[in-house]
Coordinates of C-alpha atoms and ligand atoms in Angstrom, one line a residue:
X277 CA 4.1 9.6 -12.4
X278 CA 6.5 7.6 -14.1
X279 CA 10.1 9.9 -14.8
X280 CA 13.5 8.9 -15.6
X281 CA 16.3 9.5 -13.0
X282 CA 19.0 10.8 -13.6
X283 CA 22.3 8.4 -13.8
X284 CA 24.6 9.7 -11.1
X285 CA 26.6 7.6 -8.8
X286 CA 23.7 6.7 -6.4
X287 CA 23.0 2.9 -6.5
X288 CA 19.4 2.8 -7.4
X289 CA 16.9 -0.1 -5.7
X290 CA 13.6 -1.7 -7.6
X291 CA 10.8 -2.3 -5.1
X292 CA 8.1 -4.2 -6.5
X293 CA 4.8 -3.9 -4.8
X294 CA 6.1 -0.7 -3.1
X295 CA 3.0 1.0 -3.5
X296 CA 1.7 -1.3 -0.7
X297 CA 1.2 -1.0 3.6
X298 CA 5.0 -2.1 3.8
X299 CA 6.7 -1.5 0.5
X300 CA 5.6 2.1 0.8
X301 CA 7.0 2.5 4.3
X302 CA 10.4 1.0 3.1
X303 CA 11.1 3.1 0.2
X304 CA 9.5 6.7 2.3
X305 CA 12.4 5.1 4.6
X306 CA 15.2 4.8 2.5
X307 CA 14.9 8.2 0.7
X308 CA 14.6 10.0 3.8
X309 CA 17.7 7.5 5.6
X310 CA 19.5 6.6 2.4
X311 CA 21.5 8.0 -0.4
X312 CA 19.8 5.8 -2.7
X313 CA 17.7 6.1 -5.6
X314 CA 14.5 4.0 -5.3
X315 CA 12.2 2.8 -8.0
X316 CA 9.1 1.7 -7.5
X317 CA 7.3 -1.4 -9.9
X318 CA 3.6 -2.0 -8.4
X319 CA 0.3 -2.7 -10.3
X320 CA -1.8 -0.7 -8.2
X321 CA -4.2 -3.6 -7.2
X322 CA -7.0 -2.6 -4.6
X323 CA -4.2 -2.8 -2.0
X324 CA -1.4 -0.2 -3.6
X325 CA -1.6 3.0 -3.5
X326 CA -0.1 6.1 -4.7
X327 CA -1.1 8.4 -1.8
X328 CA 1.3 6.1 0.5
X329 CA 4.1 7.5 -1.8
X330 CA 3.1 10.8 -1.8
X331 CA 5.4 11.8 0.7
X332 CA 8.2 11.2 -1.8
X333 CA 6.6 11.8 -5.0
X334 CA 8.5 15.0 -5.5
X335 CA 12.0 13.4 -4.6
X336 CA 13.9 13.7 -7.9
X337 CA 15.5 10.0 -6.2
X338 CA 12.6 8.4 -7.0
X339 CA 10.9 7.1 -9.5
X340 CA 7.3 5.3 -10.2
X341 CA 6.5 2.4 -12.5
X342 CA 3.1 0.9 -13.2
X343 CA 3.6 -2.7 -14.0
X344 CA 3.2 -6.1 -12.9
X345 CA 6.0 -8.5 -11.5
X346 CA 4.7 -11.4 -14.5
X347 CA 4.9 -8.9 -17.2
X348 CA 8.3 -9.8 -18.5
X349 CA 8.5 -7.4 -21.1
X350 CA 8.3 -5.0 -18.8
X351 CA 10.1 -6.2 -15.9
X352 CA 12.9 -6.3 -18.6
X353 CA 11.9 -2.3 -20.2
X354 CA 12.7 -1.3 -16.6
X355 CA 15.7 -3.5 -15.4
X356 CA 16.9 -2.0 -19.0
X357 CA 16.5 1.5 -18.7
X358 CA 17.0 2.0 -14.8
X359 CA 19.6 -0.5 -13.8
X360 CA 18.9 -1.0 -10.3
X361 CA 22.2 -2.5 -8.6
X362 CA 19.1 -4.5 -6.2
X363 CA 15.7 -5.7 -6.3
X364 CA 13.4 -6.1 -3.4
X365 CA 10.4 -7.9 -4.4
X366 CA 7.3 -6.9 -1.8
X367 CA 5.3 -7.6 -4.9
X368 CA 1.9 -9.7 -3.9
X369 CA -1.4 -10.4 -3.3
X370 CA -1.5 -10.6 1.0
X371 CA -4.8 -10.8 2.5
X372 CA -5.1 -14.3 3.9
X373 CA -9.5 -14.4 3.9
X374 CA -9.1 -12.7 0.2
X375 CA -6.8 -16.3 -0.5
X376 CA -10.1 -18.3 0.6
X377 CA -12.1 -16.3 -1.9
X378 CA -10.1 -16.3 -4.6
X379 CA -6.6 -18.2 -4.9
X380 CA -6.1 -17.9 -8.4
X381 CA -4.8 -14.3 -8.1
X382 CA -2.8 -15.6 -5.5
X383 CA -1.2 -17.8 -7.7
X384 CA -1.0 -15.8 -10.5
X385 CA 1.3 -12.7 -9.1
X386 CA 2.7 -14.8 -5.9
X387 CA 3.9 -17.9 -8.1
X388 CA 3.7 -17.1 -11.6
X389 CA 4.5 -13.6 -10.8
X390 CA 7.5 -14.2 -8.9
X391 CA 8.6 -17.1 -11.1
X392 CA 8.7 -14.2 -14.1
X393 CA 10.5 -11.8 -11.9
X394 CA 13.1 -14.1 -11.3
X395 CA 13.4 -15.0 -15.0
X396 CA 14.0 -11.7 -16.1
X397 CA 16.3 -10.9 -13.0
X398 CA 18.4 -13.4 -13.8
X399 CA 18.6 -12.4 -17.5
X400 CA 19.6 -9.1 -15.9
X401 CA 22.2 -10.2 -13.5
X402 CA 24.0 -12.8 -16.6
X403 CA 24.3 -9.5 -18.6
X404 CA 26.1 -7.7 -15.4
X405 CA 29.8 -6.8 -14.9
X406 CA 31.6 -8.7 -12.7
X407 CA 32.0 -5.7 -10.2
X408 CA 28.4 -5.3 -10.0
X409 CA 26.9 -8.5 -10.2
X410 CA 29.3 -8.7 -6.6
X411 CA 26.6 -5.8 -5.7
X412 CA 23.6 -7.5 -6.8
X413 CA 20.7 -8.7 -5.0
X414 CA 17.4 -10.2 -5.1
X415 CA 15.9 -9.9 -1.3
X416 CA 12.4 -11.5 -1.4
X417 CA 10.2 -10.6 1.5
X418 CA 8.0 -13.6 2.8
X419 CA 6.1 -14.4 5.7
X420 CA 6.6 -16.7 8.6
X421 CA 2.6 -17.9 7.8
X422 CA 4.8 -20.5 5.0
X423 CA 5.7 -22.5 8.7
X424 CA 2.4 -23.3 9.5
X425 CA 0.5 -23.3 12.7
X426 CA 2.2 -23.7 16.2
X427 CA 0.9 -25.3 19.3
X428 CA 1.3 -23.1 22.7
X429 CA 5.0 -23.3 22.9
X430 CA 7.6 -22.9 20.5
X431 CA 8.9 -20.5 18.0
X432 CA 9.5 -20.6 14.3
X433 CA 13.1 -20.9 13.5
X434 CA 14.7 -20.6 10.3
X435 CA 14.9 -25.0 10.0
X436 CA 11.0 -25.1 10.8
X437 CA 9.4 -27.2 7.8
X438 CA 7.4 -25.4 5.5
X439 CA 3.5 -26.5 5.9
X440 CA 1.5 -23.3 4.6
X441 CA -2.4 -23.4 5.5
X442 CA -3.9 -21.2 3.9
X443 CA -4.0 -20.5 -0.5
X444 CA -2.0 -17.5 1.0
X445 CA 0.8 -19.0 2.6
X446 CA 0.6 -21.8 0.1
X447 CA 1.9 -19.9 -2.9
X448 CA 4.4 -17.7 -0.9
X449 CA 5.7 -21.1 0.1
X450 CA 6.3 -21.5 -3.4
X451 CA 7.3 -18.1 -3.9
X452 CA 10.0 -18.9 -1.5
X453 CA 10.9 -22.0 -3.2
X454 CA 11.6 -20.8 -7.0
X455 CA 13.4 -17.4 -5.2
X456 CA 15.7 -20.8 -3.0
X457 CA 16.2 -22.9 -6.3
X458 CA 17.1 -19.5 -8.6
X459 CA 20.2 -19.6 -6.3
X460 CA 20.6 -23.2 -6.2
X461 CA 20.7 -23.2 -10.1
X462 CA 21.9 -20.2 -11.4
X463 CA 23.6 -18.9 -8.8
X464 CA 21.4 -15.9 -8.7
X465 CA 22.4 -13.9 -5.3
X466 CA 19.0 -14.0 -3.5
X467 CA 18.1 -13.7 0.2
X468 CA 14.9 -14.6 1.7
X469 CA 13.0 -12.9 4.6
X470 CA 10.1 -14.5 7.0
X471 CA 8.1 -12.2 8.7
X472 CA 5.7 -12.0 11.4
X473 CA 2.7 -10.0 11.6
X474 CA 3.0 -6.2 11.2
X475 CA 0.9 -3.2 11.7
X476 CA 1.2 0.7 11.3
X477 CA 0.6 3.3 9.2
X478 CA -0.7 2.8 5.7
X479 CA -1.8 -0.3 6.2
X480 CA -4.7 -1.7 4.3
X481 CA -8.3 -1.4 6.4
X482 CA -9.0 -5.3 5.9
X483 CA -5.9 -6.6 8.0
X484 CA -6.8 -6.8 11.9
X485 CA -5.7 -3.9 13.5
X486 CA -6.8 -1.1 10.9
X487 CA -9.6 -2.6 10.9
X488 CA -10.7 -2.4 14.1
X489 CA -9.0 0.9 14.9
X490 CA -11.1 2.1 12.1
X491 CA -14.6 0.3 13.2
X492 CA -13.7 1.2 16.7
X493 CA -13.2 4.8 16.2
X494 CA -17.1 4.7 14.2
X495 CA -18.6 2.6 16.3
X496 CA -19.1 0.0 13.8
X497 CA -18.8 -4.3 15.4
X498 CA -15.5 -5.3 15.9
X499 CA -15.7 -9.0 14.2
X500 CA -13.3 -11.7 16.3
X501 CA -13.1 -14.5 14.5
X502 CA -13.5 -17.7 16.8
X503 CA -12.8 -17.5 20.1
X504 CA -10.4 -14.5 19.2
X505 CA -7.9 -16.8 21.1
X506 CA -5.8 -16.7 17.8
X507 CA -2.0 -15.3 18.6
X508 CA 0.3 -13.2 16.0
X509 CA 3.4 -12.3 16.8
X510 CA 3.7 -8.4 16.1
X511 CA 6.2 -6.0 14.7
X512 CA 6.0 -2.5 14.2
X513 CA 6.3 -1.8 9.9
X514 CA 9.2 0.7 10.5
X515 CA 10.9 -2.4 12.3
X516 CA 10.4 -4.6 9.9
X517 CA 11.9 -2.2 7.2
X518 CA 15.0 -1.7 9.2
X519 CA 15.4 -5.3 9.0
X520 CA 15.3 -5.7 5.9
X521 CA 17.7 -2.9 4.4
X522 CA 19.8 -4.4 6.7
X523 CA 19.7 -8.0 5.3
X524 CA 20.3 -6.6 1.9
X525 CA 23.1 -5.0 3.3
X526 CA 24.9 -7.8 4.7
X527 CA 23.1 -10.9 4.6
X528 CA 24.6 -13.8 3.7
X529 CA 24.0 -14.7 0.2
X530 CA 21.6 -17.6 -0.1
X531 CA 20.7 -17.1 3.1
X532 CA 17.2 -17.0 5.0
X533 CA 16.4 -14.5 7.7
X534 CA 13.3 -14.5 10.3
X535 CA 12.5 -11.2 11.5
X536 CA 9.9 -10.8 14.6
X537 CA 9.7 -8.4 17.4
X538 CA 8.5 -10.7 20.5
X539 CA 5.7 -9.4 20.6
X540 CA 2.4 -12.2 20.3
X541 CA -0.2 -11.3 21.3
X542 CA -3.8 -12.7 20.8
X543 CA -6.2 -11.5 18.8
X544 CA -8.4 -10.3 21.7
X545 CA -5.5 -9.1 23.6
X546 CA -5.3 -7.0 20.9
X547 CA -8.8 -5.8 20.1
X548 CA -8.9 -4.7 23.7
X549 CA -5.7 -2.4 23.6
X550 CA -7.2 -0.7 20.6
X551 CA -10.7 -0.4 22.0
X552 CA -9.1 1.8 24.9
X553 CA -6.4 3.8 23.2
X554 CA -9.0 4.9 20.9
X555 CA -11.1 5.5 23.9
X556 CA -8.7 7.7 25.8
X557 CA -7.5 9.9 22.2
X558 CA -11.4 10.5 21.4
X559 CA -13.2 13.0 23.4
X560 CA -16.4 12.5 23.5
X561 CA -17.4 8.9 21.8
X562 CA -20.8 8.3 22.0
X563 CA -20.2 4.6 22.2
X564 CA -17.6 2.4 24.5
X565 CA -15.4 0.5 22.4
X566 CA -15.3 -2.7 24.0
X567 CA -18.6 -3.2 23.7
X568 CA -18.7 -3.2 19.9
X569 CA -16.8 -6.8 19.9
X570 CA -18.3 -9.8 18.2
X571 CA -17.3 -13.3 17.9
X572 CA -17.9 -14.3 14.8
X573 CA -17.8 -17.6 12.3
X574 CA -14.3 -18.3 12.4
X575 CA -12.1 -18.6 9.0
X576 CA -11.5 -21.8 7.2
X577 CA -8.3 -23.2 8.3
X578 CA -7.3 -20.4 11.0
X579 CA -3.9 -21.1 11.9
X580 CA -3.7 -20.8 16.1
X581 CA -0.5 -19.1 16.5
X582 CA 2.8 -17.7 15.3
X583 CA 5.6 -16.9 17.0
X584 CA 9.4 -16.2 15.4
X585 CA 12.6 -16.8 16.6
X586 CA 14.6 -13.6 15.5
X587 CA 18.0 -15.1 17.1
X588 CA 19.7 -15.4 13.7
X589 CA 19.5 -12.1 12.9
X590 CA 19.8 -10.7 16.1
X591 CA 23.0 -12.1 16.5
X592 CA 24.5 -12.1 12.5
X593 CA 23.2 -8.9 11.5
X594 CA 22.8 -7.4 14.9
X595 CA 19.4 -6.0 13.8
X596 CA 17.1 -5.0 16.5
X597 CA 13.4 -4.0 16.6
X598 CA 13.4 -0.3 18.3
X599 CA 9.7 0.1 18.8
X600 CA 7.5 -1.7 21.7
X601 CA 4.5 -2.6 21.1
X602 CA 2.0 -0.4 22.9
X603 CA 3.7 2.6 22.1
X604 CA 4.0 2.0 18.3
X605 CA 0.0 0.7 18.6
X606 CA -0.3 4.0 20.2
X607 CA 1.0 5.6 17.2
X608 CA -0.9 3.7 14.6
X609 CA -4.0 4.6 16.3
X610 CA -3.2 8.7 16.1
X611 CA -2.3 8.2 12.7
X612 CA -5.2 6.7 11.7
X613 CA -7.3 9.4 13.3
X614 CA -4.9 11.9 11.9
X615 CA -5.2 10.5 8.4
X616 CA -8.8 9.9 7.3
X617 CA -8.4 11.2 3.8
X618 CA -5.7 8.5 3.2
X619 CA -8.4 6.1 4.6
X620 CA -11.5 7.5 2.6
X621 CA -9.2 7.8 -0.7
X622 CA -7.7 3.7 -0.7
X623 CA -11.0 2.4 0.4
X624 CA -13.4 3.9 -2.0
X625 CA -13.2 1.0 -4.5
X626 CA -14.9 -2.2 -3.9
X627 CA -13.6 -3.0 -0.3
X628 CA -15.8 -0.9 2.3
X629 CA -15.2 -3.4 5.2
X630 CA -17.5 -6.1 4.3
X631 CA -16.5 -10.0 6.0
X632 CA -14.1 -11.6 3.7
X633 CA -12.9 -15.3 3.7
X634 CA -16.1 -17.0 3.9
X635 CA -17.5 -16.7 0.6
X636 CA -20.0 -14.0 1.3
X637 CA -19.3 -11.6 -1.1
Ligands
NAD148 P1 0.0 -5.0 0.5 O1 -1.1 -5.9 0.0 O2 -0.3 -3.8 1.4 O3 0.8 -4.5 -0.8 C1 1.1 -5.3 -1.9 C2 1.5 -4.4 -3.0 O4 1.9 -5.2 -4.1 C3 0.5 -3.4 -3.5 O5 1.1 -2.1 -3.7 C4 0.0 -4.0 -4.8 O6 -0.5 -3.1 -5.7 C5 1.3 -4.7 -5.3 N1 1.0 -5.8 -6.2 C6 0.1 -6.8 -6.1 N2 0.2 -7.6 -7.1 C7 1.1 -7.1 -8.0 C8 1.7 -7.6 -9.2 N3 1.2 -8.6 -9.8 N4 2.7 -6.9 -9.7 C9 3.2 -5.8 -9.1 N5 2.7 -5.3 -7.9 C10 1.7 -6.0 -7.4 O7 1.0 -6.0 1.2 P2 2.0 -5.8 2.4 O8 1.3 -6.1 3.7 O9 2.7 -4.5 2.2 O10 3.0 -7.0 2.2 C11 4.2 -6.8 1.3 C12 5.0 -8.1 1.3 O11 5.3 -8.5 2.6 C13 4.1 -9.3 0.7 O12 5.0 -10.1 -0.1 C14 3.7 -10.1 2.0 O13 3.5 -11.4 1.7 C15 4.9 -9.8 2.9 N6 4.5 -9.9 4.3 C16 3.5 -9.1 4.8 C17 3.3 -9.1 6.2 C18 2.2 -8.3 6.8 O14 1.9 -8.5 8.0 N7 1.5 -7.5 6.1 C19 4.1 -9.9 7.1 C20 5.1 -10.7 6.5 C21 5.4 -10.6 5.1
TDX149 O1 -11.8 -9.0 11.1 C1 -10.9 -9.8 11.5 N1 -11.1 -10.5 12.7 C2 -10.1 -11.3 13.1 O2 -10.3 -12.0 14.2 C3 -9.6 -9.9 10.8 C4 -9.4 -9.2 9.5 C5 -8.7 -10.8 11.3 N2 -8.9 -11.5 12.4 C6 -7.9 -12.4 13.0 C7 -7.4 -13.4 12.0 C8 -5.9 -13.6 12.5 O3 -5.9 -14.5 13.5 O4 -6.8 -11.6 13.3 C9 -5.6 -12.2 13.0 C10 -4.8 -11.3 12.0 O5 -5.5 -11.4 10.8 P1 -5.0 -10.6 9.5 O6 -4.8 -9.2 9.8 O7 -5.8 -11.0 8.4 O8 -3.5 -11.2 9.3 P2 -2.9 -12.7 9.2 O9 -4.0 -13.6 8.6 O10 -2.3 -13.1 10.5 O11 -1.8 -12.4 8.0 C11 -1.0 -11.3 8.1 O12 0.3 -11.6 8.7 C12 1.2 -12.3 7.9 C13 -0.8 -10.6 6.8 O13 -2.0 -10.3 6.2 C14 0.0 -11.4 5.8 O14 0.3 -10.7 4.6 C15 1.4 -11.7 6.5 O15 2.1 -12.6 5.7

């Protein structure tokens, strides 16, 4: 799939990892939205996908890539022959229970990966004009997990101290930190985003609410960790998207932005909601949803709750989330049921659902 585009005027974006749940959904969004061209670097681990780009695979803006972030040489082939005026990196490993399994991937693409990223970005950007390394970018997209775990009040701001929990959060933390000093020390125009919790289409079936939308729908358990008392603090994927184009647009250089849609909710709050809009949008289950939920072991180091302050933002960028929460739940549920190929096709590899996170695999 990989094709050259064409040079026109267009300003062309890398995405790294935007063969993944929200890298896909940003780059579908920007060729329909945008006149950009958009291409896309991802390894195509378990968790990226090229049917999540098919809606844009024929778009002669786009372009496909199959590479990962620490292979320098061919970061630098692509910088080279496409000369993006902006990188988003979405690049990573994400699954928190697959970061109690097995960190060292974790650290190899999050850290290391990032780390070589950088390296050749900044390469790139030295070897700019002056006009565009004005243009130029590097927009890293985290998560508000690097913050830690918040008691029942309270909201992560942008000042919160970093105190990741989990291998996960632990080397985005670090992530975050090499993107912070690139700019520090080589003056490398980055921005940094910290993101709560999101769901919607294309999402991976191991995160929580695909997951039980999908176990739901065939009547398979619906495993709560704990006391399923846990809150997250959730944002529709379209949402968070917005957000982000519009940080790269006109963020401050430097800069950090949390994005959240006030939305927490816990875990069993949420496990409920799905268990009865799947009820009402399938005729004639032969099970009742709520019935299928288990409290199970809970996982190693489960942070209680997250909750973001999206006031900076908000106010500096005047970005907004437009979807609320049931609704867009609503709409992740239909296209789940509406899109059981896409399902069937990304899960037929080694991930069929199974308990991750406590070494049972
Ligand atoms: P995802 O797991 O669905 O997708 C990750 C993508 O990165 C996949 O396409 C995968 O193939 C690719 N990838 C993995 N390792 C790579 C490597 N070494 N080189 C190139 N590509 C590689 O993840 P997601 O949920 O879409 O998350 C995207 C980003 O957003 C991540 O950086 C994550 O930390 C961050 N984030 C996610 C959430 C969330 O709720 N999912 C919230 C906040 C922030
Ligand atoms: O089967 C489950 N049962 C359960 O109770 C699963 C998969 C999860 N959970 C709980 C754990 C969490 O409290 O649900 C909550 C959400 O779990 P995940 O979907 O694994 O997400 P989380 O650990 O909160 O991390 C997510 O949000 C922040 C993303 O996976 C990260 O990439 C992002 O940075």
């Amino acid at each position: 799939m990989s094709s050259a585009i064409q040079s026109s005027s267009q300003p062309t974006l890398l995405v790294t990892g935007g063969a993944g749940f929200i890298g896909s959904c940003f780059v579908r969004q920007r060729l329909a939205q945008d006149d950009v061209r958009v291409v896309v670097l991802d390894k195509l681990t378990y968790a990226g996908n090229l049917d999540s780009l098919a809606p844009v695979s024929d778009d002669p803006n786009f372009a496909f890539e199959q590479a990962g972030i620490e292979d320098a040489g061919e970061v630098r082939r692509i910088l080279d022959q496409y000369q993006p005026v902006q990188i988003v990196n979405f690049a990573a490993e994400s699954h928190v229970d697959r970061s109690i399994d097995g960190p060292a991937e974790f650290v190899m693409t999050n850290v290391l990966g990032t780390f070589y990223l950088l390296e050749e970005a900044r390469r790139y950007y030295s070897e700019r004009s002056a006009t565009q390394q004005a243009e130029f970018r590097f927009l890293h997209v985290s998560t508000d997990e690097v913050y830690g775990s918040l008691g029942p009040t309270g909201k992560f701001t942008e000042q919160t101290k970093y105190a990741p929990n989990s291998p996960y959060s632990a080397s985005k933390a670090s992530s975050d930190h090499f993107v912070r000093a690139y700019h520090h020390t080589y003056g490398l125009p980055v921005l940094i985003t910290n993101c709560s919790n999101n769901y919607g289409p294309y999402q991976f079936p191991e995160k929580l609410i695909p997951l039980m939308i999908l176990n739901a729908i065939a009547g398979k358990p619906l495993p709560l960790y704990g006391d399923g008392q846990n809150v997250r603090d959730w944002l529709f994927v379209e949402d968070h998207c917005q957000a982000i184009w519009r940080v790269l647009q006109a963020g401050e250089i430097g800069e950090v932005y949390n994005i959240g849609g006030d939305a927490e909710r816990t875990n069993l709050q949420i496990v409920h909601t799905i268990c009865d809009v799947v009820e009402e949008l399938v005729p004639n289950l032969d099970h009742r949803p709520r019935e299928l939920i288990q409290f199970v072991q809970d996982r190693p180091g489960h942070d209680r709750r997250y909750a973001i302050d999206a006031s900076k933002i908000q106010a500096q960028l005047g970005w907004q989330p437009s979807h609320d929460f049931e609704t867009a739940l609503r709409t992740t549920v239909r296209w789940y049921l509406d899109n059981s190929l896409w399902t069937q096709r990304v899960a037929d590899g080694s991930y069929a659902g199974q308990r991750l996170g406590i070494g049972a695999n």
